[in-house]
Coordinates of C-alpha atoms in Angstrom, one line a residue:
Chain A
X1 CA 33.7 -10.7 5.4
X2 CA 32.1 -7.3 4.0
X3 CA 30.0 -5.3 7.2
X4 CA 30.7 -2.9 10.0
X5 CA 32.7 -2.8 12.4
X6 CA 32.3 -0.8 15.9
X7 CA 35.1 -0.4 18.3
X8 CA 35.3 -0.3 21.3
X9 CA 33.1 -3.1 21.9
X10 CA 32.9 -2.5 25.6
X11 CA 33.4 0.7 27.2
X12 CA 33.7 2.5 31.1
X13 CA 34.2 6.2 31.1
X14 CA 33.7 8.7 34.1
X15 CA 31.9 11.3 33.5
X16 CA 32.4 14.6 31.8
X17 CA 35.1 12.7 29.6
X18 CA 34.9 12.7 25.7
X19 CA 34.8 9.7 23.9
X20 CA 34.9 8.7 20.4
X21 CA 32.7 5.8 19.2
X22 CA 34.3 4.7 15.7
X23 CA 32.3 2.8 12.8
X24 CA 33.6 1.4 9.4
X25 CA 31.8 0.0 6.4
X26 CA 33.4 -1.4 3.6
X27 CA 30.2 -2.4 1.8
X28 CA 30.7 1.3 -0.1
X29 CA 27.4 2.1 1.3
X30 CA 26.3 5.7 0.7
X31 CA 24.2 6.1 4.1
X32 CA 25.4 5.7 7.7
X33 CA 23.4 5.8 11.0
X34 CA 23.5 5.7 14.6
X35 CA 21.1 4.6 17.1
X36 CA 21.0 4.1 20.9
X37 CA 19.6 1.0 22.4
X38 CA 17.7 1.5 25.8
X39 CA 15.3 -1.2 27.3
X40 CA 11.5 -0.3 26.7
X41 CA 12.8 2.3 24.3
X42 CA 14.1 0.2 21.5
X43 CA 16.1 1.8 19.0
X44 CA 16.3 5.7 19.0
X45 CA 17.9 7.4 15.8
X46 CA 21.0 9.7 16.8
X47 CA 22.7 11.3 13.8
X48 CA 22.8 9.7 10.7
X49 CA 24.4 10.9 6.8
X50 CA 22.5 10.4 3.7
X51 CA 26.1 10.9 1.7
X52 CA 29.8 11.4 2.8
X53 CA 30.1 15.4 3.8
X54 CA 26.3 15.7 5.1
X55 CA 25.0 14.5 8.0
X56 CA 21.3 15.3 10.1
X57 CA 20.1 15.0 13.5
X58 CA 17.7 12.3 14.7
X59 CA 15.5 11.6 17.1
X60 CA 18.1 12.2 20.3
X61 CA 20.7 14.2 18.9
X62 CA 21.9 16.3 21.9
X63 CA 25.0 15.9 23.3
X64 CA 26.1 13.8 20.2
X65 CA 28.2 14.8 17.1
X66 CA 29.1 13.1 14.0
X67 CA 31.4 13.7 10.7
X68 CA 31.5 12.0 7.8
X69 CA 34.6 13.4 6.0
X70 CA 34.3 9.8 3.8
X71 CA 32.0 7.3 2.5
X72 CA 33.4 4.3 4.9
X73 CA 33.8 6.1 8.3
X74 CA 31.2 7.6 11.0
X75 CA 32.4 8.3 14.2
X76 CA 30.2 9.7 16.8
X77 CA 31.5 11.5 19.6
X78 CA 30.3 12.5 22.9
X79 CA 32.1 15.7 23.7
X80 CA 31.1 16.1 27.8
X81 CA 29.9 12.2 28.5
X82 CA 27.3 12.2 31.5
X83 CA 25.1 9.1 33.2
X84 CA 22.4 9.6 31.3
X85 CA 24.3 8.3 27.5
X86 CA 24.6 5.0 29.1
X87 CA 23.4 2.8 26.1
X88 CA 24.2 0.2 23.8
X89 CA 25.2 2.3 20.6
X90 CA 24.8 1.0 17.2
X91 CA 26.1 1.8 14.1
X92 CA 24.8 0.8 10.7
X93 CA 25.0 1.5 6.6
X94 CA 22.1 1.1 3.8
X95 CA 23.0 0.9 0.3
X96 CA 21.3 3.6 -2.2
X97 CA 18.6 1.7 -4.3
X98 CA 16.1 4.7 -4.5
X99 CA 16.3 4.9 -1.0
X100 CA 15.0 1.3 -0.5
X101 CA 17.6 -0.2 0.9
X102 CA 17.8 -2.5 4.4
X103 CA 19.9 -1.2 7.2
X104 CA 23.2 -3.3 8.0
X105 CA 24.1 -3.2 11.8
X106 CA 27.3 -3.7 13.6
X107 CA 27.6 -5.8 16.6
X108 CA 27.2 -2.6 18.9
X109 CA 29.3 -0.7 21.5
X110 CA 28.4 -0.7 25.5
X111 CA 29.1 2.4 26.8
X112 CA 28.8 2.8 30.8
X113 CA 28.9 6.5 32.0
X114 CA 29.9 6.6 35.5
Chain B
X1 CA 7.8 13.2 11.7
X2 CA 7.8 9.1 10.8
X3 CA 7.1 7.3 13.8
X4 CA 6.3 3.5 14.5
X5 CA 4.3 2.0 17.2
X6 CA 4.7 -1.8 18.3
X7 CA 2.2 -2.1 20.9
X8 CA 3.2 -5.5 22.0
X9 CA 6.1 -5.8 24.5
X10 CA 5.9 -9.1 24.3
X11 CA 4.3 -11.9 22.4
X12 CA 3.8 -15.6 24.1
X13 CA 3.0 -18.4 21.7
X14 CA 3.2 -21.8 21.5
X15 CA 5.6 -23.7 18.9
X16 CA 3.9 -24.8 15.7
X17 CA 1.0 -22.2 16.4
X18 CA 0.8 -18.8 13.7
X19 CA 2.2 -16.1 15.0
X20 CA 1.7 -12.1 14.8
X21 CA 3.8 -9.1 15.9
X22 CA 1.7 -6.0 15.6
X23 CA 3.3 -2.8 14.1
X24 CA 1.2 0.6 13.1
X25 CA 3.1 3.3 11.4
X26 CA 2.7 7.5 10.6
X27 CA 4.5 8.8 7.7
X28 CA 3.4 12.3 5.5
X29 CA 4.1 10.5 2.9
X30 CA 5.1 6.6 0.8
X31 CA 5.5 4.3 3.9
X32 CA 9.3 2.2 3.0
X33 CA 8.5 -0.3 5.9
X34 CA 11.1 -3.2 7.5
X35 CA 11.2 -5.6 10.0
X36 CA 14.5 -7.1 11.8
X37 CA 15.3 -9.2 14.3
X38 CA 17.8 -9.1 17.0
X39 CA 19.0 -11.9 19.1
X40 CA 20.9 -11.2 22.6
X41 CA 23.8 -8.9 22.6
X42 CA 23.7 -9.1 18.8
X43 CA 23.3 -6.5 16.6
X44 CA 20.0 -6.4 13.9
X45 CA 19.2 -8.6 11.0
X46 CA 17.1 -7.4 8.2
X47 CA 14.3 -10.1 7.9
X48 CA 12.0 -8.1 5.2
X49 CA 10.9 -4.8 3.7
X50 CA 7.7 -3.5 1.7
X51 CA 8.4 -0.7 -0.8
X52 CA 5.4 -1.0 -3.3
X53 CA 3.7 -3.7 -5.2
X54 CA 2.3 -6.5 -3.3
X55 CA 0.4 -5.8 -0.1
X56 CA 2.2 -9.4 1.4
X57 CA 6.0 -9.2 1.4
X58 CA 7.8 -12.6 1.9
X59 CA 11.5 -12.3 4.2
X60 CA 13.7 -14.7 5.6
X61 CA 13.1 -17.8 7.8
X62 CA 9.6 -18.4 6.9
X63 CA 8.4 -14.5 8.0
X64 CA 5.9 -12.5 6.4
X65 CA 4.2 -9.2 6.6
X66 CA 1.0 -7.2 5.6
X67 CA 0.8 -4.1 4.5
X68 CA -2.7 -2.3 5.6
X69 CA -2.6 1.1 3.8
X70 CA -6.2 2.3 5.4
X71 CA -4.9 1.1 8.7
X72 CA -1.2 2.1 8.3
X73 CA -0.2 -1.2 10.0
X74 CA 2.4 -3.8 8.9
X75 CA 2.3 -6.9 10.8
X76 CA 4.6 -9.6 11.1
X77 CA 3.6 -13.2 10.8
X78 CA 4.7 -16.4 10.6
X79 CA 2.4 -19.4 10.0
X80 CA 3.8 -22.0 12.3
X81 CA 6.7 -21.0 15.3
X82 CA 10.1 -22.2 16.4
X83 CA 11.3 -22.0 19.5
X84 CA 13.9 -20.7 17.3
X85 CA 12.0 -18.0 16.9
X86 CA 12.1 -16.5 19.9
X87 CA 14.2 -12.7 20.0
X88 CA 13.0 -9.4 20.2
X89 CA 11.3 -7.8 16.8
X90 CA 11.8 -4.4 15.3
X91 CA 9.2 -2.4 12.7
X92 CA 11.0 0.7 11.1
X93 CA 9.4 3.1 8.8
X94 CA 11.3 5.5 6.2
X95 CA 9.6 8.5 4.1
X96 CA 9.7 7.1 0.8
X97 CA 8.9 11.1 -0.9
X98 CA 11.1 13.4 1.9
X99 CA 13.9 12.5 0.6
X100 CA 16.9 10.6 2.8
X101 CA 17.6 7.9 4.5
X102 CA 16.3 8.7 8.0
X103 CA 14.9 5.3 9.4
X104 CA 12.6 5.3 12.7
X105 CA 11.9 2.2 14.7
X106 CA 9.7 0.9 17.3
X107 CA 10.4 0.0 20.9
X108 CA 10.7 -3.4 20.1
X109 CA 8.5 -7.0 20.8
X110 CA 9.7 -9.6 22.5
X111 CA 8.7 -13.0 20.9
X112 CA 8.6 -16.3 23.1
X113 CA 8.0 -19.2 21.5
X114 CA 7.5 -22.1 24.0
X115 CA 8.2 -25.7 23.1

């Protein structure tokens, strides 16, 4: 079944450790995202990438990084992990149709910085 | 800067009864407007988007939503509820004349729909 897939699902990591949060699309969609999911907050935009070798900053972007060296692959990396990037992280892809198109999610990855 | 505003945390109604999920928006410029749903530890589903035409955009499952240029809202509604229903709503807004894809939501409204 075409979507996205996030791995790892479920993560622990101490602090101060880098991490790599990896996203694939095989819907050949031309835009990629990421968001954090915090309660009250609801979803705050990250990074994101109009088109495979750009990429902009969102809402929280700090301590974050992205590439998008192709069209199905966005990881998003935490270089220096601390308490505070304790979040459900979602990744997602919207097809280009002017710009119209709906966002497709994954299924999300929990990261707990300890 | 696009930003959305969902001033609703949460949203009790009873089933069969309309419901509404409040969403005001601020764009410089063409409001590209969504909602989706998310139900627990599950990622989003689109449920519908206005882009132009129509001021009442029909989604999925029944759910519709009105576009109110002068009030830059775009509530979600549904004439009767499920207890089905019942997850936590998303408004998102996108610059339709900027130019990319960036795509802002709201905090979220959880919907309880009691039987």
């Amino acid at each position: 079944i075409a979507g996205i897939t996030q791995a790892p699902t479920s993560q622990i990591l101490a602090a101060g450790r880098r991490m790599t949060l990896r996203c694939t699309q095989d819907m050949r969609h031309n835009a990629m995202y990421w968001y954090r999911q915090d309660l009250g907050l609801g979803l705050r935009l990250i990074h994101y990438s109009n088109t495979a070798g750009t990429t902009g900053k969102g809402e929280v972007p700090d301590g974050y990084s992205v590439s998008r060296a192709n069209t199905d692959d966005f990881p998003l990396t935490l270089a220096s992990a601390v308490p505070s990037q304790t979040s459900v992280y979602f990744c997602a892809s919207s097809a280009d149709r002017g710009r119209t198109g709906e966002l497709f999610f994954g299924e999300g990855s929990r990261l707990t910085v300890l | 800067a696009q930003s959305v505003a969902q001033p609703e945390d949460q949203v009790n109604v009873a089933e069969g009864n309309p419901l509404t999920v409040k969403c005001t928006y601020s764009v410089s410029g063409n409001p590209y407007l969504f909602w989706y749903v998310q139900y627990p530890n599950r990622g989003l589903q689109f449920l519908l988007k206005y882009i132009t035409g129509d001021n009442l955009v029909k989604g999925s499952y029944g759910f519709e939503a009105e576009f109110n240029k002068s009030q830059t809202s775009f509530h979600l509604k549904k004439p009767s509820a499920l207890v089905s229903d019942s997850a936590l709503y998303f408004c998102a807004v996108r610059d339709g004349d900027t130019g990319g894809f960036k795509t802002i939501f709201g905090a979220g409204t959880r919907l309880f729909v009691k039987a």
